[in-house]
mmCIF file of C-alpha atoms and ligand atoms in Angstrom:
data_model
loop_
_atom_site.group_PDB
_atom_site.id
_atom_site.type_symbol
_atom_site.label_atom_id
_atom_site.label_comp_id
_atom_site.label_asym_id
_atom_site.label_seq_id
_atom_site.Cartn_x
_atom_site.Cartn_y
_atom_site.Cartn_z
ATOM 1 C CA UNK A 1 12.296 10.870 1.380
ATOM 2 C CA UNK A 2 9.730 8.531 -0.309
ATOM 3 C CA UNK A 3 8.472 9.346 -3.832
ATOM 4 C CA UNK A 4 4.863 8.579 -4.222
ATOM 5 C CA UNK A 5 2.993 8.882 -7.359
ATOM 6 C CA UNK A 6 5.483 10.483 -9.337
ATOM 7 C CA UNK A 7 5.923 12.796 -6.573
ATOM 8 C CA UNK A 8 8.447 13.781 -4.540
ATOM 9 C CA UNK A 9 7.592 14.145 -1.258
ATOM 10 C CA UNK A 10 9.088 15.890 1.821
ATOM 11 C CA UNK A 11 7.992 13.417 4.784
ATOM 12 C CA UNK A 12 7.423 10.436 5.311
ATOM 13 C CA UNK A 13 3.503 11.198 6.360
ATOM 14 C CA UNK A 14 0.509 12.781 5.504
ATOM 15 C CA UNK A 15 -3.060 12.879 6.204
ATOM 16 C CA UNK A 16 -5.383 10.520 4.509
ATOM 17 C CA UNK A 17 -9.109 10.653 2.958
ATOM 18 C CA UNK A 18 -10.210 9.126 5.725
ATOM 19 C CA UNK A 19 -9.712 12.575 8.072
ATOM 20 C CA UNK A 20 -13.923 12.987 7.816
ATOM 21 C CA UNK A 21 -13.904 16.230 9.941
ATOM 22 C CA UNK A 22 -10.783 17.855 7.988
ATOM 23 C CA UNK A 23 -10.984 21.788 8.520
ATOM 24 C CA UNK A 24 -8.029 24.548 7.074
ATOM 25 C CA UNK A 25 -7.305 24.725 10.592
ATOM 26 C CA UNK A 26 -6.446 20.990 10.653
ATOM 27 C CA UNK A 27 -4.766 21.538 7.211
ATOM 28 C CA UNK A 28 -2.597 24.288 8.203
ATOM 29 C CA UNK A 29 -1.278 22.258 11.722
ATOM 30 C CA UNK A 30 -0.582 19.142 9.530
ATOM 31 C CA UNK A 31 1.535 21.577 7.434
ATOM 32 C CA UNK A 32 3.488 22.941 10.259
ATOM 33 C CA UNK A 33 4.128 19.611 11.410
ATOM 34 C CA UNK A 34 5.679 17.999 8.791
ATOM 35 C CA UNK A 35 2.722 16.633 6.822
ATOM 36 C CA UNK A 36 3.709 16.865 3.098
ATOM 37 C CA UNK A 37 0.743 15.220 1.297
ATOM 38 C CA UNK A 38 -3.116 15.530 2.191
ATOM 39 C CA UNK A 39 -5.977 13.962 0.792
ATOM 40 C CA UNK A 40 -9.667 15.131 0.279
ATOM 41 C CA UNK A 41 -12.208 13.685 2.014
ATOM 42 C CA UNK A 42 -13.288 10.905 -0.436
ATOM 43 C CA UNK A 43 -16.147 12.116 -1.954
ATOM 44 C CA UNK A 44 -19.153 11.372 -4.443
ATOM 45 C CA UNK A 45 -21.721 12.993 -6.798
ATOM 46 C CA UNK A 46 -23.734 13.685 -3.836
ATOM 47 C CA UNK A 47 -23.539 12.835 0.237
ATOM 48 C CA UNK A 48 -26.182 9.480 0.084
ATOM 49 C CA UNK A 49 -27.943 10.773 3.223
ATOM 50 C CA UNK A 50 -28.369 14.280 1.581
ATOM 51 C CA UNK A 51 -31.748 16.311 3.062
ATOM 52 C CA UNK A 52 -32.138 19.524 3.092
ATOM 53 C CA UNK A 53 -34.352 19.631 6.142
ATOM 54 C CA UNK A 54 -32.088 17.518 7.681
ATOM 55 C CA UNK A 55 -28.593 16.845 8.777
ATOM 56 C CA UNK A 56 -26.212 13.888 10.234
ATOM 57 C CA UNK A 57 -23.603 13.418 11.941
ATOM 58 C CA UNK A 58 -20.286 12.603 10.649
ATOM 59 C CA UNK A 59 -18.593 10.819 13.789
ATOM 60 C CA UNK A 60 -19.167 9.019 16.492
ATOM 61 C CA UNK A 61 -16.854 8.126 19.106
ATOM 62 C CA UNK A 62 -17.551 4.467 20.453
ATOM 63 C CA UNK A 63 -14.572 4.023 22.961
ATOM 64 C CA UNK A 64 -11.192 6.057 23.726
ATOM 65 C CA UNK A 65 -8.464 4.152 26.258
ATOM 66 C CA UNK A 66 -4.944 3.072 26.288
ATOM 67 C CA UNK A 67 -5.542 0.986 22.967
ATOM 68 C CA UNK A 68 -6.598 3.536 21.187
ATOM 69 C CA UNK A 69 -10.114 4.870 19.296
ATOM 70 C CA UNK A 70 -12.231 3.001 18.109
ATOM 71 C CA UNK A 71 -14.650 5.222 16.308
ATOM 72 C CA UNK A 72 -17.475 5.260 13.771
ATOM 73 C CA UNK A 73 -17.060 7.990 10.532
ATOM 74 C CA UNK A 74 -19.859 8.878 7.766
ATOM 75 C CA UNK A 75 -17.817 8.376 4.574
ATOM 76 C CA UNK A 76 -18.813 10.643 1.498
ATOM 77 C CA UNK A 77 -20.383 13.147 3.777
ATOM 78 C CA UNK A 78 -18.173 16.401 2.470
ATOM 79 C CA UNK A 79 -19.928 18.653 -0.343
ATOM 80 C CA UNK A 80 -17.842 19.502 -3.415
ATOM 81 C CA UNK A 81 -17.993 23.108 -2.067
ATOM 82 C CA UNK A 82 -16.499 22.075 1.290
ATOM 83 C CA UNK A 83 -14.020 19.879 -0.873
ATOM 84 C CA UNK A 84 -12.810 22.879 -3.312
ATOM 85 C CA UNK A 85 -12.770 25.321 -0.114
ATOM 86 C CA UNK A 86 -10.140 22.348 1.492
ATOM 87 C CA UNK A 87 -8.030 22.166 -1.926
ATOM 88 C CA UNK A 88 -7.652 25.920 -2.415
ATOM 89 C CA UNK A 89 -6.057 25.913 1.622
ATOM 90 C CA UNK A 90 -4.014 22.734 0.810
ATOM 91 C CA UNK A 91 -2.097 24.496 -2.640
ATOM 92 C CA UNK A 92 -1.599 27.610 -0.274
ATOM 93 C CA UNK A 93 0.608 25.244 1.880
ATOM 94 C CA UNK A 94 2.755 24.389 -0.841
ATOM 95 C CA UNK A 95 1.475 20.415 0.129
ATOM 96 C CA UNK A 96 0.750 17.845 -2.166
ATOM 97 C CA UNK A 97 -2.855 17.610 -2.993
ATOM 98 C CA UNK A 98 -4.961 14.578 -3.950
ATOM 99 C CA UNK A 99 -8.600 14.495 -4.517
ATOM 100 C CA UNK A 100 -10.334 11.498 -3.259
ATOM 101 C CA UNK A 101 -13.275 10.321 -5.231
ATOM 102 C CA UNK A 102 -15.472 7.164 -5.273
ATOM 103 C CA UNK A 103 -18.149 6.236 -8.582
ATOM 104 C CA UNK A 104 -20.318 3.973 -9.075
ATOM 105 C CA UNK A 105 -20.100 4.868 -12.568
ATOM 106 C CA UNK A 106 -18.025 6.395 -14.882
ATOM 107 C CA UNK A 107 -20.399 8.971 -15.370
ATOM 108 C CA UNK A 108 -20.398 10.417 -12.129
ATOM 109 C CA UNK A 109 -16.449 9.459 -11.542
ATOM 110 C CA UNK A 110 -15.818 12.267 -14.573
ATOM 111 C CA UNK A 111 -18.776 14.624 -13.403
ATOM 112 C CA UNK A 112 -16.435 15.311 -9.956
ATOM 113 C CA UNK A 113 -13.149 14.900 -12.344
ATOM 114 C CA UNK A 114 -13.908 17.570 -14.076
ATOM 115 C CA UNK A 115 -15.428 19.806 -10.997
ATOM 116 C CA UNK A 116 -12.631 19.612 -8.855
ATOM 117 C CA UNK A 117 -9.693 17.852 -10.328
ATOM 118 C CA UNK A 118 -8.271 20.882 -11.838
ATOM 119 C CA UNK A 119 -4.225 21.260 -10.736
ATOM 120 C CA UNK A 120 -4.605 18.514 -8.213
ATOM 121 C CA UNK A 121 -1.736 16.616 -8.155
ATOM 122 C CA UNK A 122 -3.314 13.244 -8.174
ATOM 123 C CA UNK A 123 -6.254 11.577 -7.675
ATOM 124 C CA UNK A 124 -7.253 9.006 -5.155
ATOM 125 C CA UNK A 125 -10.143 6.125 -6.751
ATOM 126 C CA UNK A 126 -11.899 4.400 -3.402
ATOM 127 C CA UNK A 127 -12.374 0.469 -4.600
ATOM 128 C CA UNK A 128 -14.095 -0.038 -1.149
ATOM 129 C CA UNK A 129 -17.383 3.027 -1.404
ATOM 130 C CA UNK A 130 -16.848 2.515 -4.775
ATOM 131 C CA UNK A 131 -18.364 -1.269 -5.120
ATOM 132 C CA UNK A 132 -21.110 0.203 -2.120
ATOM 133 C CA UNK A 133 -21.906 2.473 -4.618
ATOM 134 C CA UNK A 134 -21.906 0.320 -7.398
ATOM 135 C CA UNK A 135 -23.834 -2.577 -6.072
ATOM 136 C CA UNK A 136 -20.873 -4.416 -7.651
ATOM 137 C CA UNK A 137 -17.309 -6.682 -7.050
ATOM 138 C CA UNK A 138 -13.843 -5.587 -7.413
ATOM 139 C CA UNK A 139 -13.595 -6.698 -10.853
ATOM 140 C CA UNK A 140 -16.838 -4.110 -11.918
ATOM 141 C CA UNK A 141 -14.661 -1.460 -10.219
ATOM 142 C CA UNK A 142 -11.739 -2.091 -11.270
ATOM 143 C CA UNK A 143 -12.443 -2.173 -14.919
ATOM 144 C CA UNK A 144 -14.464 1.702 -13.819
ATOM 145 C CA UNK A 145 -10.668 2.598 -12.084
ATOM 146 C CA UNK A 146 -9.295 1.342 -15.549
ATOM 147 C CA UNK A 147 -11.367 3.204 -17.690
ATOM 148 C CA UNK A 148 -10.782 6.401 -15.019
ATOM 149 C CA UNK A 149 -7.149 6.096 -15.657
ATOM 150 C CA UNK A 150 -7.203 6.289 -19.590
ATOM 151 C CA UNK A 151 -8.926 9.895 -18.990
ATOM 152 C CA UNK A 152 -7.108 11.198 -16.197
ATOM 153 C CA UNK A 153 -4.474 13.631 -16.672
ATOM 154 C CA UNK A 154 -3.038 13.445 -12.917
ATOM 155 C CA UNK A 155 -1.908 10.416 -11.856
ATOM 156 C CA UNK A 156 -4.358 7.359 -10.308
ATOM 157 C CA UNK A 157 -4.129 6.143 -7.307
ATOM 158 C CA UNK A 158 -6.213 3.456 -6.308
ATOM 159 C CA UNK A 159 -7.556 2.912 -2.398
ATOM 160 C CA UNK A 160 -7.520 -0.925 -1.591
ATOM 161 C CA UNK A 161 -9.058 -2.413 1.885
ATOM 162 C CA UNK A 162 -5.912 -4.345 3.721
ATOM 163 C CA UNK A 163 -8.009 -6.775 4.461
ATOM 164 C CA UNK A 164 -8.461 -7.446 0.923
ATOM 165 C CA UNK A 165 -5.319 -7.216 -0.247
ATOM 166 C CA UNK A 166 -4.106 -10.859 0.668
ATOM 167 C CA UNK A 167 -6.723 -12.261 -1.913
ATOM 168 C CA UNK A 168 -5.287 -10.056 -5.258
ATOM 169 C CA UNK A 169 -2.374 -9.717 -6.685
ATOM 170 C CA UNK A 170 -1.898 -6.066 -5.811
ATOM 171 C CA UNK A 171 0.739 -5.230 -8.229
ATOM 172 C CA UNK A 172 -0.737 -6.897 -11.107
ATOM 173 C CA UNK A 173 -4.196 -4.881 -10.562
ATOM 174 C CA UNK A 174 -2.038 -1.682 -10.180
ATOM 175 C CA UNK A 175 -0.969 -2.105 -13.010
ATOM 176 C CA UNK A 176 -3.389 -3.104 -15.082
ATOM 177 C CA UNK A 177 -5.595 0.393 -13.985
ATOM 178 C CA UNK A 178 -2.060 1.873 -14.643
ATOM 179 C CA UNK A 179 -1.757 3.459 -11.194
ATOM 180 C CA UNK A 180 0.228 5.020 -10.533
ATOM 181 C CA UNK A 181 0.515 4.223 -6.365
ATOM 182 C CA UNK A 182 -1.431 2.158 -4.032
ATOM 183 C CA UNK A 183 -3.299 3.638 -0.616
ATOM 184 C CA UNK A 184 -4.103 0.058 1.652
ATOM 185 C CA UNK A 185 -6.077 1.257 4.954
ATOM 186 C CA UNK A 186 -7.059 -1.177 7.629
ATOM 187 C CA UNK A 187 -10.204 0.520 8.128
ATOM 188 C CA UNK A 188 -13.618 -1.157 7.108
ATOM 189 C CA UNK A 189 -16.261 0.556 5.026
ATOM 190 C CA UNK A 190 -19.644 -1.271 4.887
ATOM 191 C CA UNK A 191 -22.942 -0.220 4.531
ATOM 192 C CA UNK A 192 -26.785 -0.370 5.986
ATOM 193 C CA UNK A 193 -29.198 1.368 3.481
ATOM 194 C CA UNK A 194 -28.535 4.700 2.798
ATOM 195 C CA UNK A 195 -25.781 5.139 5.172
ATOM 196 C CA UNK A 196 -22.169 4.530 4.572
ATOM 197 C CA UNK A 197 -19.843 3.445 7.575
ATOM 198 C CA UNK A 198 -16.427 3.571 8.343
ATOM 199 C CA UNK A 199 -15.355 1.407 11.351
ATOM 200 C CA UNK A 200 -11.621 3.341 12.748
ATOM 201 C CA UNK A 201 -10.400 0.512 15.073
ATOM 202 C CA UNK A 202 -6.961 1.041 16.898
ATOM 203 C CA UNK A 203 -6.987 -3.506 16.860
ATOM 204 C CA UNK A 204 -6.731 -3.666 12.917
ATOM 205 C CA UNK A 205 -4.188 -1.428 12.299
ATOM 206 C CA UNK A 206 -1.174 -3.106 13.239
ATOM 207 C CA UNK A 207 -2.704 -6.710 12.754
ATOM 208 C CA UNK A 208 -3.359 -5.893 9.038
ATOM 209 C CA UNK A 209 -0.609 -4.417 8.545
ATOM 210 C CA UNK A 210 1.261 -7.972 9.039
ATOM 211 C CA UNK A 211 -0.533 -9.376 6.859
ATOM 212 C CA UNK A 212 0.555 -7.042 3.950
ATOM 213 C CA UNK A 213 3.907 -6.407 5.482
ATOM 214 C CA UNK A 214 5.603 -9.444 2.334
ATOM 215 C CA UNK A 215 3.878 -8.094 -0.293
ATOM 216 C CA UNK A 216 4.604 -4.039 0.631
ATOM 217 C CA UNK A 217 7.865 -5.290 0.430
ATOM 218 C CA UNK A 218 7.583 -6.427 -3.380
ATOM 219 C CA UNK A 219 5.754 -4.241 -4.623
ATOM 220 C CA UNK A 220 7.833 -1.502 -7.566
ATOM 221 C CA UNK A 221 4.794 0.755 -7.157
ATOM 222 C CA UNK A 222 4.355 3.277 -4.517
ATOM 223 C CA UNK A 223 2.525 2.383 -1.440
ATOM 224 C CA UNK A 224 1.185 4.367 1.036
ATOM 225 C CA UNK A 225 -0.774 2.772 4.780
ATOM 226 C CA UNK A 226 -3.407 4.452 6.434
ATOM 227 C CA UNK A 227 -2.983 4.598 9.953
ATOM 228 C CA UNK A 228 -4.236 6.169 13.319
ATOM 229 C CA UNK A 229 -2.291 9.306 15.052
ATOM 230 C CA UNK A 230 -1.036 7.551 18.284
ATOM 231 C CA UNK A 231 2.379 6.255 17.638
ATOM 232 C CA UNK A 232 2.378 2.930 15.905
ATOM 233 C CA UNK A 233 4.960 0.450 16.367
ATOM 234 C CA UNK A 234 5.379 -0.937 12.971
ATOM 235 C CA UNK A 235 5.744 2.686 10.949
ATOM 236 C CA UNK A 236 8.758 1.487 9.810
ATOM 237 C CA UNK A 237 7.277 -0.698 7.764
ATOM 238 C CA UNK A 238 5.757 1.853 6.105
ATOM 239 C CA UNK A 239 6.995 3.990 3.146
ATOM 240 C CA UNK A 240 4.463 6.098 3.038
ATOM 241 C CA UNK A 241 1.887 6.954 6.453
ATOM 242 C CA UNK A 242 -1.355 8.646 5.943
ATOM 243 C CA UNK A 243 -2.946 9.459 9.446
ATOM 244 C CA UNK A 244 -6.573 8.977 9.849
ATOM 245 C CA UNK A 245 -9.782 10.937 11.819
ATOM 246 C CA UNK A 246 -7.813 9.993 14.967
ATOM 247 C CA UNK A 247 -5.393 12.873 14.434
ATOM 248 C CA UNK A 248 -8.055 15.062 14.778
ATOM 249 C CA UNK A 249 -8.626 13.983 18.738
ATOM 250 C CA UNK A 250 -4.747 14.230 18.811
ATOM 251 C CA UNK A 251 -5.095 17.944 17.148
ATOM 252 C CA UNK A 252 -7.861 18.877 19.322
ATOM 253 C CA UNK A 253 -6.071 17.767 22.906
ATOM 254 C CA UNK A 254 -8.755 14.655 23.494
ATOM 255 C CA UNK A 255 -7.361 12.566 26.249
ATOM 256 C CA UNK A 256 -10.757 11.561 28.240
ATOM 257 C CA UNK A 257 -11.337 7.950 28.647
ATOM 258 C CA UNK A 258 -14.502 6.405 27.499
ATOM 259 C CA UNK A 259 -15.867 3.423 28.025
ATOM 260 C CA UNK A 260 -17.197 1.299 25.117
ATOM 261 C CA UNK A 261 -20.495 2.125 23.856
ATOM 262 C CA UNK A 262 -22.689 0.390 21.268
ATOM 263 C CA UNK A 263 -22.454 0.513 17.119
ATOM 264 C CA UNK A 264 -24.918 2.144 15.601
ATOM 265 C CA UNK A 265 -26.543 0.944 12.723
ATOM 266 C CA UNK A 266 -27.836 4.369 11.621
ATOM 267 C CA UNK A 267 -27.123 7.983 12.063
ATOM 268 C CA UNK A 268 -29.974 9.737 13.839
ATOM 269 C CA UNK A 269 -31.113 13.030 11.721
ATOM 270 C CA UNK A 270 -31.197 16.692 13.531
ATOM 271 C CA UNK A 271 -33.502 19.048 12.133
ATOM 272 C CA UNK A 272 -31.519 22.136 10.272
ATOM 273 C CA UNK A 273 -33.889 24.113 11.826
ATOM 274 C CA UNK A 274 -31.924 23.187 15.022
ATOM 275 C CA UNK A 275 -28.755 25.241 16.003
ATOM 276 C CA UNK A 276 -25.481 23.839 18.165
ATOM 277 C CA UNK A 277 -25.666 26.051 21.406
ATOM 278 C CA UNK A 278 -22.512 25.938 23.364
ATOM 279 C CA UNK A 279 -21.984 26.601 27.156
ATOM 280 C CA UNK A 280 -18.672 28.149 29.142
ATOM 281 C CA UNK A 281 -16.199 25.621 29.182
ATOM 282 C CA UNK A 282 -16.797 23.490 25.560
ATOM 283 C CA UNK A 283 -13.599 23.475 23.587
ATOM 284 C CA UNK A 284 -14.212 20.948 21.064
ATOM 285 C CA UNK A 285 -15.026 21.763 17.536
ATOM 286 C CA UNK A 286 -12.640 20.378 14.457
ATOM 287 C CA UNK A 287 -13.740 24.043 12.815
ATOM 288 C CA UNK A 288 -12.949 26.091 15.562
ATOM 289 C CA UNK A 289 -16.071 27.531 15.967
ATOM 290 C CA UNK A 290 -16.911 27.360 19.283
ATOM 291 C CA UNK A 291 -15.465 30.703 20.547
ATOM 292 C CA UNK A 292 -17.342 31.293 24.233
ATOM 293 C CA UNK A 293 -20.769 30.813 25.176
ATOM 294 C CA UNK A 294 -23.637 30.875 22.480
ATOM 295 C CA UNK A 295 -25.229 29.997 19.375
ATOM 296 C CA UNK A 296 -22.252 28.667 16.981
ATOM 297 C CA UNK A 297 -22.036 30.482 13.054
ATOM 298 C CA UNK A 298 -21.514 28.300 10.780
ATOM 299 C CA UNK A 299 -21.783 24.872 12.011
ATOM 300 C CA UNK A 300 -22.117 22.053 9.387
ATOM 301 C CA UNK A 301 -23.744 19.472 12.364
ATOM 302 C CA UNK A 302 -20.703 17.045 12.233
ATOM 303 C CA UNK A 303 -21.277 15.720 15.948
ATOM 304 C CA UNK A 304 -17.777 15.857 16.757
ATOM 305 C CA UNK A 305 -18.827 18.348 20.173
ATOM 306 C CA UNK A 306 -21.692 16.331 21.232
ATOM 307 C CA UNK A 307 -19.186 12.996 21.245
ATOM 308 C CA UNK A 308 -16.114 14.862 22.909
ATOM 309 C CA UNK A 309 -17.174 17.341 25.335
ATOM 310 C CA UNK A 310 -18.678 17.057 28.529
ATOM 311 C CA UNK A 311 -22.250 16.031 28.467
ATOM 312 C CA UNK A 312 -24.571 18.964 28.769
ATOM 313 C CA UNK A 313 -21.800 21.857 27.427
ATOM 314 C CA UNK A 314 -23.109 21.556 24.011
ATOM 315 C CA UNK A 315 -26.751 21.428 23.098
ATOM 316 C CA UNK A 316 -29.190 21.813 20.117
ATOM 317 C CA UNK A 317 -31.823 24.788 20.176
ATOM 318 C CA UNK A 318 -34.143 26.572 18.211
ATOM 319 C CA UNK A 319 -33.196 30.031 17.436
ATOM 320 C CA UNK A 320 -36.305 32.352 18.326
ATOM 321 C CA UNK A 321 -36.792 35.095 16.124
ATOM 322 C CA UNK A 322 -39.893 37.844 17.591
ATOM 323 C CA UNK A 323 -41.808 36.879 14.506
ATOM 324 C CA UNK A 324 -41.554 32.925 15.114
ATOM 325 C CA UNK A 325 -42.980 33.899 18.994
ATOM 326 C CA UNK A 326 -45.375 35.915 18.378
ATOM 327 C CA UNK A 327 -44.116 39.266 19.861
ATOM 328 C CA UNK A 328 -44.026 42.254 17.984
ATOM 329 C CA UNK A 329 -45.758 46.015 18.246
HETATM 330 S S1 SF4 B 401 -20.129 23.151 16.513
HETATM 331 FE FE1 SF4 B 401 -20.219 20.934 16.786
HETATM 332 S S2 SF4 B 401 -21.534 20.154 15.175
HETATM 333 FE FE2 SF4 B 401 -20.932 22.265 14.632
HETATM 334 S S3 SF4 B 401 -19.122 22.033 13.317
HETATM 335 FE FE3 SF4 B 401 -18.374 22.305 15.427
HETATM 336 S S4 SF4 B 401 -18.188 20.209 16.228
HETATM 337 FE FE4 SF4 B 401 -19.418 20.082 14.384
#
């Protein structure tokens, strides 16, 4: 069994920071299943779309068939309160837990440090949000990941784009942030204003992972691949697999085909005002709160039921109170 960070792990898989809609449902599944290692979320000071009139999405399905999902996530979307919720249910599975941050500073890198790091067992440092964040290269961020390190008392491990990793020498910026593992995902974050994007695209998964296939072999420091639910031919390859958001369409039972829709290049806002109605027959909610017919408690407006049930099951309403219509003696 692998040994990752200094730990010592009990599978060869886990789920990733890249699991946007993670719930203790999810967590507790994973567990069950063999999953010995989950990450947060990757998270920052504050979600960059953050309103408190309104809300957005956090996925958005583009196209499900026999290659796979391709699908759009809203990266640093999770609330620290969400985030310590998820790492209390995570040490109550007896998993390995890693908190996923990304800075643009080393200001705010400490300020979420020091508000949720406490007994995590390492933490994960995003190079990829982390430059969006920054306005900055690799070599900005890696000096921040650096300067993380020397404070840290878990160990570091930093979050590298696979695309990317062909044109550094991996090991040699490992370990000159002294990390203490290595997290490569396939996945592209990029970003259009305020909003942060990650593209989950079953084509780059095995293609990147060729091109990083030598140097995973070299490398003395622990490596770990992020990769998609649906069986992937290369795993082998892979010390260390970290499943992504499309576990949580194999979780949920999602098997409808969809043909390819457009990218956005924005995520439209919904009024908070607004609640998620659901009708007989919708089933899917990451949260588990859609229990029958009616308004649903508790809802956080991820999306995920608009993009995978049946059009029309789920809707947005206004609840009416007697005072907002009106009525009354
Ligand atoms: S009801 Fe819909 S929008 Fe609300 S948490 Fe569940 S999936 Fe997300």
């Amino acid at each position: 069994m692998p040994r990752f960070a200094g730990l010592r792990l009990n599978s060869d898989w886990g789920l990733s920071s890249e699991v946007e809609l993670l719930s203790p449902a999810l967590l507790e599944h994973a567990a069950a299943s063999g999953a010995s290692i989950a990450f947060t979320p990757t998270i920052a000071v504050s979600d960059p779309l953050r309103d408190p009139q309104v809300g957005y999405a956090r996925f958005k399905l583009i196209s499900y068939g026999d290659e796979g999902v391709l699908a759009l996530t809203r990266p640093l979307s999770s609330s620290l309160d969400e985030v310590s919720r998820l790492l209390a249910v995570m040490r109550g599975l007896g998993i390995a837990r890693v908190l996923s941050v990304a800075a643009g500073n080393l200001k705010d890198a400490l300020a979420l440090i020091d508000a949720l790091a406490s007994g995590v067992d390492a933490v994960e440092f995003d190079v990829g949000l982390s430059c969006l964040l920054a306005g900055e290269d690799v070599a900005y961020v890696r000096e921040l990941a650096g300067e993380l390190s020397a404070t840290l008392s878990a160990p570091l491990i930093l979050k590298l784009s696979a695309a990317g990793a062909n044109l550094i020498n991996v090991a040699k910026t490992a370990a000159d942030v002294n990390a203490a593992a290595i997290v490569l995902t396939p996945n592209v974050v990029y970003k259009i204003g305020r909003h942060f994007f990650r593209l989950h695209s079953a084509h780059m998964y095995p293609a990147l992972l060729f091109s990083v296939a030598e140097s995973l072999a070299a490398m003395d420091v622990s490596v770990a691949y992020v990769t998609r639910a649906e069986q992937e031919p290369l795993a082998s390859l892979m010390p260390l697999r970290l499943l992504d958001v499309t576990y949580v369409l194999q979780w949920l039972g999602y098997a409808t085909p969809r043909a390819r829709s457009s990218i956005p290049l924005s995520w439209r806002g919904v009024s908070k005002s607004l609640r998620v109605y659901a009708r007989a027959g919708a089933r899917y909610c990451p949260y588990g709160l859609i229990r029958g017919e009616g308004f649903v408690e508790g809802c956080n407006l991820c999306g995920a039921c608009f993009e995978l049930n049946e059009p029309g099951l789920v809707e947005l309403a206004a609840l009416l109170t007697p005072s907002d219509s009106g009525g009354g003696p």
